CSV table of C-alpha atoms in Angstrom, one decimal:
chain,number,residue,atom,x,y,z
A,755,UNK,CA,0.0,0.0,0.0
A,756,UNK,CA,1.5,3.5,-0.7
A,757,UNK,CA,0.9,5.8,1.8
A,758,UNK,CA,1.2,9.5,1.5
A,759,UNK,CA,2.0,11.3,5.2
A,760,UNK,CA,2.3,14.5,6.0
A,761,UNK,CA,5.0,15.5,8.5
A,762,UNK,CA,4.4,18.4,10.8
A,763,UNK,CA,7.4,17.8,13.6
A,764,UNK,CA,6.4,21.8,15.1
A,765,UNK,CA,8.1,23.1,17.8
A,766,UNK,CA,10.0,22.2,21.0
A,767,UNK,CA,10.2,18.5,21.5
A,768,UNK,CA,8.1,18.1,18.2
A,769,UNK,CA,10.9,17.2,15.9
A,770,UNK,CA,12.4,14.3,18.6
A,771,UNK,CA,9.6,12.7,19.1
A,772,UNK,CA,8.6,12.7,15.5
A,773,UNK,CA,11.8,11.3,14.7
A,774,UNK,CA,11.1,9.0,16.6
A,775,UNK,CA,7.7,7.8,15.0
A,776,UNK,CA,9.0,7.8,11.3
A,777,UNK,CA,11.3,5.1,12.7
A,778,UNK,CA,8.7,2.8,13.8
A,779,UNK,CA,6.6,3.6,10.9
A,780,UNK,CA,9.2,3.1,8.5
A,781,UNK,CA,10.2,-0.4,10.0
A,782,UNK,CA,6.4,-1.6,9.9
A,783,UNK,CA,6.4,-0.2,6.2
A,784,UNK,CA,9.0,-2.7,5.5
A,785,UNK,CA,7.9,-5.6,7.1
A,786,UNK,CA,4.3,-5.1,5.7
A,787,UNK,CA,5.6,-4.1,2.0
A,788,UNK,CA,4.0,-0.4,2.2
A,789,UNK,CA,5.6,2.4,0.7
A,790,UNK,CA,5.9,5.5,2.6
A,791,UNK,CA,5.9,9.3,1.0
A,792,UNK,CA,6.7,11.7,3.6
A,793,UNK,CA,5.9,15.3,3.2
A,794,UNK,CA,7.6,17.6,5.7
A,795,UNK,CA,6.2,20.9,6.4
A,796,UNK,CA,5.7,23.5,8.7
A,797,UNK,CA,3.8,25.3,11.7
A,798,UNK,CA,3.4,26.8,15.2
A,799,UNK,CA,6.4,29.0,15.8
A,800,UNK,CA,9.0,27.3,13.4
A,801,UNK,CA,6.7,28.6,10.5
A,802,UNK,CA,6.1,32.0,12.2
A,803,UNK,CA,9.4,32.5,12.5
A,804,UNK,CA,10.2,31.1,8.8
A,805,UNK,CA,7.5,33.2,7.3
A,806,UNK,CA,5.3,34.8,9.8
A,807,UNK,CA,2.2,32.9,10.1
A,808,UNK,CA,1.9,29.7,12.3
A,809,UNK,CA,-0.7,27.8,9.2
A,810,UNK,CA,1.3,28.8,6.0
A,811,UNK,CA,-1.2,27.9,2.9
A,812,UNK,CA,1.9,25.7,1.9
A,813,UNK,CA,1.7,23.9,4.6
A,814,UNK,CA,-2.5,23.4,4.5
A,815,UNK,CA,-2.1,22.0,0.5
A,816,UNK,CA,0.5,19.4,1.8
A,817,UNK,CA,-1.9,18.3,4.3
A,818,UNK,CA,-4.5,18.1,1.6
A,819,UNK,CA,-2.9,16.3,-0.5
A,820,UNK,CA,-2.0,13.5,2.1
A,821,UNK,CA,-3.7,10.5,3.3
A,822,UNK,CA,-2.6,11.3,6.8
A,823,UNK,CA,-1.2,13.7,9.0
A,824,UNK,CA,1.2,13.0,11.6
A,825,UNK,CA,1.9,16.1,14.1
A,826,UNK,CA,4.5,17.0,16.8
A,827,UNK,CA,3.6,19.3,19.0
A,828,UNK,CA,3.1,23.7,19.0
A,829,UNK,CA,3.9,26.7,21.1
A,830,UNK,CA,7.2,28.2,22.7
A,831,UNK,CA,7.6,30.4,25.7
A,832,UNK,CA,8.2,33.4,24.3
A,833,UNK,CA,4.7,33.9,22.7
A,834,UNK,CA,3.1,32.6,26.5
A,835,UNK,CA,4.6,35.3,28.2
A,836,UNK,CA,3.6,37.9,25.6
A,837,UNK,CA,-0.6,38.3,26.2
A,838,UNK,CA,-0.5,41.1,23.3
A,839,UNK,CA,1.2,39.2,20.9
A,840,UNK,CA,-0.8,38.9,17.7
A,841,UNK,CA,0.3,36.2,16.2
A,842,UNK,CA,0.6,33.3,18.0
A,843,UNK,CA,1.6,29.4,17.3
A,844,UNK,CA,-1.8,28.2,18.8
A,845,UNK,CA,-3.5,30.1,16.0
A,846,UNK,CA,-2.1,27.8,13.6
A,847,UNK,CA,-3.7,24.8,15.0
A,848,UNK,CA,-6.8,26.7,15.4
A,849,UNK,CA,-6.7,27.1,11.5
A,850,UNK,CA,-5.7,23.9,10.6
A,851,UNK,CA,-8.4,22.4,12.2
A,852,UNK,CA,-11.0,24.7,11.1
A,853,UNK,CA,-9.4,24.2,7.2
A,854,UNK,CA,-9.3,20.2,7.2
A,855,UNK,CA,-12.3,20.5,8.9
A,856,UNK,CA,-11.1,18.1,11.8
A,857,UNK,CA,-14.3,18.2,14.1
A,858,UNK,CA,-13.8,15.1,16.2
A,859,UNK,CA,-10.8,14.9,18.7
A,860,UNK,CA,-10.6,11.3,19.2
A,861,UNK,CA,-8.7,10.8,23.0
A,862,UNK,CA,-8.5,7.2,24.5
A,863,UNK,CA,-6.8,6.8,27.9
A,864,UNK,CA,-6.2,3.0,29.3
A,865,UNK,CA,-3.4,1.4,31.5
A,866,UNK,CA,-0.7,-0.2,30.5
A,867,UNK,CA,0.2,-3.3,33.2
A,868,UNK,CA,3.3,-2.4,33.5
A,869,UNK,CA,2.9,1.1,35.1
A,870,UNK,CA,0.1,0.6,36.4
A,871,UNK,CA,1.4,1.9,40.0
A,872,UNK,CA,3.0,4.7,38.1
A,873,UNK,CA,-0.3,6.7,38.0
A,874,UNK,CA,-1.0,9.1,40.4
A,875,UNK,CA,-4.3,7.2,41.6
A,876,UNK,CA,-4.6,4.0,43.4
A,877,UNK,CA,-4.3,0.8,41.2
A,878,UNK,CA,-7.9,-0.1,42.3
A,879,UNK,CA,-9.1,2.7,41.0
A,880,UNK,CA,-7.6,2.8,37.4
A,881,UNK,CA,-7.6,-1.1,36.5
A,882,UNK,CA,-9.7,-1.9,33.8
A,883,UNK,CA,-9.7,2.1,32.6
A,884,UNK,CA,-10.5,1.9,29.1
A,885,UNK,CA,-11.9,4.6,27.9
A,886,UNK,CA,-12.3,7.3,24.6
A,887,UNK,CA,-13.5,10.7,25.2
A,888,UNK,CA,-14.5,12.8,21.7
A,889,UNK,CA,-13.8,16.3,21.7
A,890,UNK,CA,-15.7,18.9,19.4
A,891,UNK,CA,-13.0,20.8,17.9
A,892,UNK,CA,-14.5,23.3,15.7
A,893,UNK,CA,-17.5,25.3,17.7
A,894,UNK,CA,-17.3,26.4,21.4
A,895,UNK,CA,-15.8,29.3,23.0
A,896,UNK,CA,-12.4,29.0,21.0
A,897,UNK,CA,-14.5,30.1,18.3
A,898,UNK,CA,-16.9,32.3,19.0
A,899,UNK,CA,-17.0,36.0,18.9
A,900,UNK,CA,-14.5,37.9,21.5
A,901,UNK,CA,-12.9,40.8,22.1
A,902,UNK,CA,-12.5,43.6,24.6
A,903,UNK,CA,-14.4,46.9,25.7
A,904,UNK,CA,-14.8,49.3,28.1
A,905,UNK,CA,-11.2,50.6,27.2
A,906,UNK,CA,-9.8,47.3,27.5
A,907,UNK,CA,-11.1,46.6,31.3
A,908,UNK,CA,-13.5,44.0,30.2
A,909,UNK,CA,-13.2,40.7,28.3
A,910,UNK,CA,-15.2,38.4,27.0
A,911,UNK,CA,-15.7,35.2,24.7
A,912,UNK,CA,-18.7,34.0,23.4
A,913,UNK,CA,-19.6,29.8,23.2
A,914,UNK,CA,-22.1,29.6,20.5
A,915,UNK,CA,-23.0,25.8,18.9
A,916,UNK,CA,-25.6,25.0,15.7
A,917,UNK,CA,-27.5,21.7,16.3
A,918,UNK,CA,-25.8,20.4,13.1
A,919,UNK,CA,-22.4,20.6,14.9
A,920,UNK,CA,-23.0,18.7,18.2
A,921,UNK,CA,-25.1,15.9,15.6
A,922,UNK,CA,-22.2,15.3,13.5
A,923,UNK,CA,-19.7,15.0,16.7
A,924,UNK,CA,-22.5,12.6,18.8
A,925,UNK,CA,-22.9,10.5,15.7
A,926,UNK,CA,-18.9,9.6,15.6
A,927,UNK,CA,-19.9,9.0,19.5
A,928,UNK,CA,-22.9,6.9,18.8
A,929,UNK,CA,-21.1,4.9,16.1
A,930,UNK,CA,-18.1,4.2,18.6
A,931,UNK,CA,-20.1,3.3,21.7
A,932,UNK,CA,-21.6,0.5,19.3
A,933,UNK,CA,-17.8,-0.9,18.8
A,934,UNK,CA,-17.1,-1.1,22.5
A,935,UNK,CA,-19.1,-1.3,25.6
A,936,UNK,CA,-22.6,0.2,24.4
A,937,UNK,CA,-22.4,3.3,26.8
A,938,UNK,CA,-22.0,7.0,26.0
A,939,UNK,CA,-21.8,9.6,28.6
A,940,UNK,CA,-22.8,13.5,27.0
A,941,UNK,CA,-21.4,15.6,29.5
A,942,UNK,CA,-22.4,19.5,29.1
A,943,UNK,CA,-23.0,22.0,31.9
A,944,UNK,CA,-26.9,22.2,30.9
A,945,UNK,CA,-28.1,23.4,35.0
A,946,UNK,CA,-26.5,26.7,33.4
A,947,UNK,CA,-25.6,26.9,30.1
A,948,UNK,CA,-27.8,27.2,27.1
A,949,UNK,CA,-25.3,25.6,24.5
A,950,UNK,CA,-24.9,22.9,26.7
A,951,UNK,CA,-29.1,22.5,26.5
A,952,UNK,CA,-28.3,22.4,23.3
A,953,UNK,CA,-25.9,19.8,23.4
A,954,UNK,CA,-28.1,17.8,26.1
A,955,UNK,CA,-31.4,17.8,24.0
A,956,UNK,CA,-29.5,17.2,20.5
A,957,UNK,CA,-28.1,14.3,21.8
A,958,UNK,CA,-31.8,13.1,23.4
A,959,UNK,CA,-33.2,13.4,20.3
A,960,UNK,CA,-30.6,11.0,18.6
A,961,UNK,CA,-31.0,8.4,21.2
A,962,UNK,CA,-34.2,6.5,19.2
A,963,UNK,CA,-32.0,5.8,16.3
A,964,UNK,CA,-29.2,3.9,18.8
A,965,UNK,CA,-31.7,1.9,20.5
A,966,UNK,CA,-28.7,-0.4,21.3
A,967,UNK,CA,-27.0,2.4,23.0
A,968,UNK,CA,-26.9,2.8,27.0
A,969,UNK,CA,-26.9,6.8,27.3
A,970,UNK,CA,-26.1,8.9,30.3
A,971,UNK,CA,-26.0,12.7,30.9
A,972,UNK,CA,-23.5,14.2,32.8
A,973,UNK,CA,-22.1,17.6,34.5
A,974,UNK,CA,-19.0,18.5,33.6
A,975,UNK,CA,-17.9,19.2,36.7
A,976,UNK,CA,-19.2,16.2,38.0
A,977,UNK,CA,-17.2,13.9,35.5
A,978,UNK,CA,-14.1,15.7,36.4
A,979,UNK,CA,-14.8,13.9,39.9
A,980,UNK,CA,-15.6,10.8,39.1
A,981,UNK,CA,-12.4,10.6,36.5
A,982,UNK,CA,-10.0,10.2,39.4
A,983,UNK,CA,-12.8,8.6,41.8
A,984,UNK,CA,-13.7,5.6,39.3
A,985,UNK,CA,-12.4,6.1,35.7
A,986,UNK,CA,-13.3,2.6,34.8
A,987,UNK,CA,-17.0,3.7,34.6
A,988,UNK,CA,-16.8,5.1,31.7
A,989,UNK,CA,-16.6,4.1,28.2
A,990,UNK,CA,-17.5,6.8,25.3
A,991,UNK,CA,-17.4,10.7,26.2
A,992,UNK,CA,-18.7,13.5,23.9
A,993,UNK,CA,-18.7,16.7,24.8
A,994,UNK,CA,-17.9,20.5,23.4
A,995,UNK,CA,-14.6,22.0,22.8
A,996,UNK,CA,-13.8,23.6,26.1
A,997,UNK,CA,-14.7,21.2,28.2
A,998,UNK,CA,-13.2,18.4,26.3
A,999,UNK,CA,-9.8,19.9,26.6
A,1000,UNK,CA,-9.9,20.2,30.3
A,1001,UNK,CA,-11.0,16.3,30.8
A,1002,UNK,CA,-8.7,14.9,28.2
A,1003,UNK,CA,-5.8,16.7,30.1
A,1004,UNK,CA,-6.7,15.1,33.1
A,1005,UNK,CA,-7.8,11.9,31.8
A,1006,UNK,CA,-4.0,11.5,30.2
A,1007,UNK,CA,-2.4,11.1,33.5
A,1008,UNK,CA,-4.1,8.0,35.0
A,1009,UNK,CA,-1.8,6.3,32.7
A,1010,UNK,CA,0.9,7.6,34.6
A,1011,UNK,CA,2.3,9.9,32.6
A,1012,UNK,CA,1.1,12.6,29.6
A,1013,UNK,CA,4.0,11.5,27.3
A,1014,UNK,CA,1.7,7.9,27.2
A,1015,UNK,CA,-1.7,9.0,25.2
A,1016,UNK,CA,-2.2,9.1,21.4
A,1017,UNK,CA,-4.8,10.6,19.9
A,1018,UNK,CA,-6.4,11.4,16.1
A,1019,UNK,CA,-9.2,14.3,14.8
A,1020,UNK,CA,-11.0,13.4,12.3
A,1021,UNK,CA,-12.9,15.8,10.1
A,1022,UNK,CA,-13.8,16.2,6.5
A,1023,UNK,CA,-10.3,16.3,4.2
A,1024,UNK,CA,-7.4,14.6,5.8
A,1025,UNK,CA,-7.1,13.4,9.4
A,1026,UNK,CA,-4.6,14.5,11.7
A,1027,UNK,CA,-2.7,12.0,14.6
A,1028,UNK,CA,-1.0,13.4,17.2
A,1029,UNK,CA,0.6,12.8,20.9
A,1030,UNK,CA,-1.6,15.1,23.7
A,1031,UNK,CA,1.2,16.1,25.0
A,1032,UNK,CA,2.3,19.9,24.3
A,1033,UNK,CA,6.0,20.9,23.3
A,1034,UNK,CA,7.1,21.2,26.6
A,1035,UNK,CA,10.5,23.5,25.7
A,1036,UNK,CA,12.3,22.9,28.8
A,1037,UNK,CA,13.4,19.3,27.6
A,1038,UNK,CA,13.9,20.8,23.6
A,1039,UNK,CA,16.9,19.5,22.5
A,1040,UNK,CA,17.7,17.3,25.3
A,1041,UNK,CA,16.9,14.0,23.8
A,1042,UNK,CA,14.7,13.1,26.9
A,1043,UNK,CA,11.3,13.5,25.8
A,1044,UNK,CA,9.6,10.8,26.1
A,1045,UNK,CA,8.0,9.4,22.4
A,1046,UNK,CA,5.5,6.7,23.0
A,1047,UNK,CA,2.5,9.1,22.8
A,1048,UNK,CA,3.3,9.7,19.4
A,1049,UNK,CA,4.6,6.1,18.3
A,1050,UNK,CA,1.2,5.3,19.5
A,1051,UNK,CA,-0.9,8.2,17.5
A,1052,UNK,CA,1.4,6.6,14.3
A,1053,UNK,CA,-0.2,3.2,15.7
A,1054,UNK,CA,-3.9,5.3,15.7
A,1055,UNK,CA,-2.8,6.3,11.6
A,1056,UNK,CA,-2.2,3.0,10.7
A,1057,UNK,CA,-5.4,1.5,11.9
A,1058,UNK,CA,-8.1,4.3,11.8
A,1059,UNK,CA,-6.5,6.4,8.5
A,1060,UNK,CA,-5.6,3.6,7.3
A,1061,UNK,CA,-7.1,0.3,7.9
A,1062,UNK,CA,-4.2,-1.3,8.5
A,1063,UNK,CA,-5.4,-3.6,12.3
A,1064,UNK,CA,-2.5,-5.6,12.1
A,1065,UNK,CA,0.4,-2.7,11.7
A,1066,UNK,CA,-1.3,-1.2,14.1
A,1067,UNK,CA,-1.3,-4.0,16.4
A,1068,UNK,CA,2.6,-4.4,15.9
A,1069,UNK,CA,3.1,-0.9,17.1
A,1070,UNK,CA,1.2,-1.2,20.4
A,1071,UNK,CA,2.8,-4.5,20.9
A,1072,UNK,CA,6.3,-3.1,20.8
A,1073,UNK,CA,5.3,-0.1,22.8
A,1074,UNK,CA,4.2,-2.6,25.5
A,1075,UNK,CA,7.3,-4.6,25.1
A,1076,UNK,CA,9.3,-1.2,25.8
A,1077,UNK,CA,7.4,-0.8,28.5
A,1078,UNK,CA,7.6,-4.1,30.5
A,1079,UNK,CA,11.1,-4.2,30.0
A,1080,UNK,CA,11.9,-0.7,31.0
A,1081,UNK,CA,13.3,0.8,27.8
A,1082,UNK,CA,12.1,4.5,28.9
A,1083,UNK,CA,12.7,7.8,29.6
A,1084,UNK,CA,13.6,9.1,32.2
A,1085,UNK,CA,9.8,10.4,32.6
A,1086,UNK,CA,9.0,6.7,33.9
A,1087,UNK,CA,12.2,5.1,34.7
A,1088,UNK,CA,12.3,6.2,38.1
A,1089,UNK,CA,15.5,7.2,40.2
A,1090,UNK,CA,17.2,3.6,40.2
A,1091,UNK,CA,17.0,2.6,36.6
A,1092,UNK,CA,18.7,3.2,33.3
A,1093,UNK,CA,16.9,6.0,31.8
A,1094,UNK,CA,17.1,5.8,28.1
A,1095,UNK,CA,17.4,8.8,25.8
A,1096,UNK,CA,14.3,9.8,23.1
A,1097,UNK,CA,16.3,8.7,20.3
A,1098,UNK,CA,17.9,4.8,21.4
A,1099,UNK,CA,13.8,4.4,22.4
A,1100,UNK,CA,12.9,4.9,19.1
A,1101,UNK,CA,16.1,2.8,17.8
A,1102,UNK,CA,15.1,-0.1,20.3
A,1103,UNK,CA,11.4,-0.4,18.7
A,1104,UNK,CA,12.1,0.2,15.3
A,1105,UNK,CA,15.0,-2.9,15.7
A,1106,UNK,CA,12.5,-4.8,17.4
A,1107,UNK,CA,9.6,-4.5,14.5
């Protein structure tokens, strides 16, 4: 099979880790007999400082005329500690999701047995956590009208939703529950917020066409309880944009660490697979980030962009492999063992595809 990838390696530990997923996905290319067209390109603060905006169009036509993206990570100090800078690299993702049209920010968090008393919760809490939470990405408050008045003294940001969005995000929701456990949790904020009615009521109305589904409504506040109280409750989450990103954040670390989780957005033109970890600057250039987060979104590529279960299945494999026999970094190698740099990681599981 030829597959046509776009790279976007970013900023800060971007390129490492993205090194360190071409080498894996270049080792299962061989074994399988796929051919591999990489396409590098760029964004976040690499392209604003290359040519002043963090979405170039050159880089959007690359990823349009991919099969697959495969993306690092955005953002860089500098622009965080500047709140009046006007261009920023976060923009850029902003854009790229609005232009592929990547609506669905697919999130799973599970265990792996191995670390499983690496997680900040008690192991009785987190065994058996397997679940996928699905993220709007394209309405919500990161979207909506904002701005400033009263001579700058007063902010605000506007949530707004359309019916049409919250259907096309539950359906992906719907459709994946029916894969896995039968259970979807909506979780809004619908005591107080009129989107989230919205979302609550669109949802309702969709229920009679997944008989087969159990469905729950939840508070969002509510949900960020019971995610360290009993995570194993759950199975499929949908919610809006906002809200999503909060939960997902704190969903990553029951794993026992954020360098672990993949994840994938899906949308209309090409989907997008990325670790949820940010850039993290600090460890730029050190050669300690740790890559499995995004060796696993190139695991997510192979199976959901591209059909490919048994590649897929290879990757996670390996990754667990790693991971039982404490090829790490130093993020989950602990003070008494050999902590092993990004780069011999990614040498270790390519050598052992």
């Amino acid at each position: 099979m030829k597959l046509n990838i776009a790279l976007l390696a970013g900023d800060g530990i971007g390129p490492e880790v993205i090194d360190q997923a071409v080498k894996v996905v270049n080792a299962v290319a061989s074994k399988f007999n796929h051919e591999v067209n990489w396409t590098s390109a760029l964004t976040g603060a690499a392209a604003i400082d290359a040519v002043g905006e963090p979405y170039p169009d050159e880089t959007h036509e690359v990823c349009m005329a991919a099969d697959a993206v495969l993306f690092g990570a955005i953002g860089h100090p500098r622009f965080d500690n500047d709140p009046k800078a006007k261009v920023r690299p976060e923009q850029g993702l902003l854009k790229m999701r609005q232009k592929l049209g990547l609506f669905a920010n697919v999130r799973p968090t599970f265990t792996f047995p191995s670390l499983i008393d690496n997680s900040p919760l008690k192991r009785e809490r987190i065994e058996g956590t397997d679940l996928v939470i699905l993220r709007e990405l394209t309405g919500g408050i990161y979207f909506g009208e904002r701005g400033r008045k009263d001579d700058g003294n007063t902010a605000f940001d506007t949530c707004t939703y359309t019916r049409a969005e919250i259907q096309r995000l539950a359906k992906l929701g719907f459709e994946m529950a029916r894969t896995r456990s039968k259970k979807l949790c909506c979780v809004d904020k619908a005591n107080v917020l009129e989107s989230s009615r919205l979302w609550r009521e669109t949802v309702q109305d969709m229920e009679k066409d997944y008989p087969d589904v159990q469905v729950s409504y939840e508070f969002v506040d509510a949900v960020a309880m019971r995610l360290v109280q009993w995570p194993s409750s759950y199975d499929v989450i949908i919610t809006e944009n906002l809200f999503g990103d909060i939960l997902t954040d704190e969903a990553s670390v029951i794993s026992g660490s954020m360098g672990l989780m993949p994840s994938s957005s899906i949308g209309l033109h090409t989907s997008l697979f990325e670790p949820i970890h940010g850039s993290y600057p600090q460890a730029a250039g050190k050669d300690i980030a740790n890559p499995l987060a995004t060796v696993l979104s190139a695991a997510m590529m192979f199976e959901d962009g591209f059909g490919l279960k048994d590649e897929a299945e290879l990757i996670r494999s390996v990754v667990n492999k790693s991971l039982a026999e404490g090829v790490v970094t130093e993020d989950l190698a602990g003070k008494d063992k050999k902590a092993y740099k990004t780069s011999e990681v990614g040498d270790w599981l390519a050598a052992n595809i």
